[in-house]
């Protein structure tokens, strides 16, 4: 294995990560946790009240967060009428808190797995039950980087031809690697 997933049988996966790969992946997931933000309430808050917490009704202004938490109604990037905005706001109000919690849990699952690796990296085995969390977390990272890089279907191939002096090159390399991780994880889960 060279930093890509392979099947470990039964829907589980394994990946060999060196210390640099593990560090990059962990750093990206920690940054994702910071971007998503903390959940509602604090440790001493009423857990029953947290079940009924309502989310925001407006879409996030940050393009990366808007990509992670898109409106359920209307077309992305197009203006909508008041009725469509109201329906999207109502849907967001009741779903975003749970969606943010799931994205946080996915990112934390990856961080915890990576924390179990030795200082020099090593072979990481992902149980079948955790593979979906990994897949979700990798997808969220890739969506965020794609948003930051303003990637569109038309210009994605142009990313492969960026000169080494382009300041976006490290992010592009991470974006491409995350895509390969997603693809190989899906293959490992089905093989």
XYZ file of C-alpha atoms in Angstrom:
191
model
C 0.000 0.000 0.000
C 1.221 3.469 -0.819
C -1.097 5.826 1.035
C -4.242 4.410 -0.596
C -6.910 2.077 0.765
C -7.085 -1.653 0.149
C -9.765 -4.115 1.135
C -9.269 -5.844 4.461
C -12.287 -8.101 3.906
C -15.863 -7.890 5.114
C -16.313 -4.256 4.103
C -13.322 -3.098 6.140
C -10.297 -1.294 4.742
C -6.626 -0.801 5.477
C -4.225 1.949 4.558
C -0.514 2.419 5.141
C 0.236 6.034 6.005
C 3.643 7.475 6.623
C 4.029 10.167 9.276
C 3.643 13.017 6.761
C 0.453 11.612 5.209
C -1.061 10.940 8.630
C -0.118 14.424 9.807
C -1.617 16.108 6.734
C -4.839 14.150 7.013
C -5.121 14.808 10.739
C -4.433 18.531 10.283
C -7.072 18.789 7.551
C -9.649 17.041 9.750
C -8.867 19.278 12.726
C -9.308 22.309 10.463
C -12.616 20.819 9.298
C -13.735 20.563 12.927
C -12.847 24.225 13.414
C -14.734 25.204 10.254
C -17.876 23.260 11.235
C -17.756 24.716 14.730
C -18.945 23.395 18.084
C -22.350 21.890 18.588
C -25.192 23.660 20.363
C -24.852 24.035 24.108
C -22.118 22.949 26.434
C -21.291 19.884 28.515
C -23.658 20.836 31.347
C -26.626 21.609 29.119
C -29.816 19.619 29.174
C -29.479 16.704 26.676
C -33.243 16.694 26.077
C -33.158 20.365 25.113
C -30.281 19.608 22.732
C -32.524 17.107 20.915
C -34.941 19.921 20.111
C -32.370 22.596 19.314
C -33.164 24.528 16.177
C -30.591 25.488 13.618
C -30.143 28.626 11.562
C -32.602 29.601 8.854
C -30.088 31.384 6.606
C -27.465 29.703 4.438
C -23.858 30.248 5.531
C -22.029 33.094 3.811
C -18.741 31.179 3.646
C -18.753 29.352 0.272
C -17.165 26.249 1.813
C -19.814 26.020 4.535
C -22.520 26.732 1.957
C -21.186 23.740 0.000
C -21.226 21.527 3.106
C -24.668 22.770 4.175
C -26.484 23.628 0.928
C -30.054 24.841 0.663
C -32.561 22.038 0.143
C -34.620 24.141 -2.267
C -33.582 26.217 -5.253
C -30.554 25.944 -7.489
C -27.069 26.716 -6.115
C -25.828 30.124 -7.163
C -29.190 31.261 -8.552
C -31.482 33.795 -6.945
C -34.707 32.403 -5.551
C -38.089 33.841 -4.735
C -39.261 34.529 -1.185
C -41.308 31.313 -0.957
C -38.346 29.123 -1.965
C -36.044 30.934 0.502
C -38.624 30.431 3.264
C -38.917 26.689 2.508
C -35.119 26.337 2.441
C -34.825 28.235 5.721
C -37.443 26.084 7.411
C -35.758 22.880 6.221
C -32.336 24.160 7.383
C -33.767 25.121 10.772
C -34.701 21.512 11.516
C -31.838 19.645 9.835
C -28.607 21.621 10.056
C -27.892 20.936 13.729
C -27.982 17.167 13.103
C -26.008 17.464 9.866
C -23.289 19.476 11.600
C -23.182 16.909 14.413
C -22.754 14.050 11.931
C -19.977 15.891 10.087
C -18.223 16.571 13.405
C -18.547 12.902 14.413
C -17.132 11.788 11.048
C -14.133 14.099 11.343
C -13.543 13.053 14.961
C -13.627 9.378 13.969
C -10.809 10.011 11.480
C -8.774 12.010 14.000
C -9.169 9.292 16.637
C -8.122 6.601 14.162
C -5.063 8.606 13.164
C -4.202 9.231 16.820
C -3.949 5.449 17.199
C -1.096 5.301 14.698
C 2.481 5.358 15.854
C 4.626 8.466 15.600
C 6.094 7.212 12.326
C 2.745 6.294 10.772
C 1.921 2.708 9.999
C -0.860 0.408 8.897
C -4.304 1.633 9.836
C -7.203 -0.808 9.753
C -10.652 0.719 9.440
C -13.497 -1.562 10.600
C -16.463 -1.870 8.250
C -18.632 0.157 10.635
C -16.204 3.091 10.536
C -15.615 3.157 6.766
C -18.733 5.240 6.115
C -17.540 7.834 8.630
C -14.186 7.973 6.874
C -15.887 8.285 3.510
C -18.069 11.143 4.759
C -15.117 12.946 6.324
C -12.995 12.606 3.181
C -15.893 13.857 1.073
C -16.346 16.896 3.336
C -12.643 17.718 3.064
C -12.699 17.416 -0.701
C -15.840 19.567 -1.020
C -14.257 22.220 1.191
C -10.974 22.274 -0.723
C -12.854 22.295 -4.028
C -14.845 25.287 -2.823
C -11.713 27.124 -1.658
C -10.025 26.389 -5.003
C -13.228 27.325 -6.885
C -13.099 24.037 -8.780
C -15.685 23.467 -11.469
C -16.183 20.440 -13.697
C -14.854 22.385 -16.662
C -11.532 23.382 -15.133
C -10.735 20.384 -12.910
C -8.281 19.034 -15.509
C -6.453 22.378 -15.422
C -5.529 21.699 -11.805
C -3.203 18.919 -12.965
C -1.236 21.392 -15.067
C -0.576 24.065 -12.436
C 3.069 25.144 -12.252
C 4.939 24.304 -9.062
C 5.192 28.037 -8.308
C 1.400 28.440 -8.088
C 0.412 29.086 -4.467
C -2.614 26.806 -4.874
C -0.431 23.789 -5.714
C -0.329 22.274 -2.157
C -4.114 22.521 -1.855
C -4.543 21.034 -5.319
C -2.273 18.128 -4.408
C -4.342 17.518 -1.253
C -7.568 17.771 -3.293
C -6.345 15.169 -5.790
C -5.040 12.860 -3.028
C -8.349 13.063 -1.163
C -10.139 12.065 -4.364
C -7.871 9.035 -4.688
C -8.498 8.138 -1.044
C -12.253 8.346 -1.591
C -12.104 6.196 -4.702
C -9.918 3.516 -3.170
C -11.960 3.470 0.061
C -15.143 2.873 -1.948
C -13.418 0.040 -3.817
C -12.114 -1.438 -0.542
C -15.568 -1.295 1.051
C -17.128 -3.188 -1.851
C -14.288 -5.694 -2.283
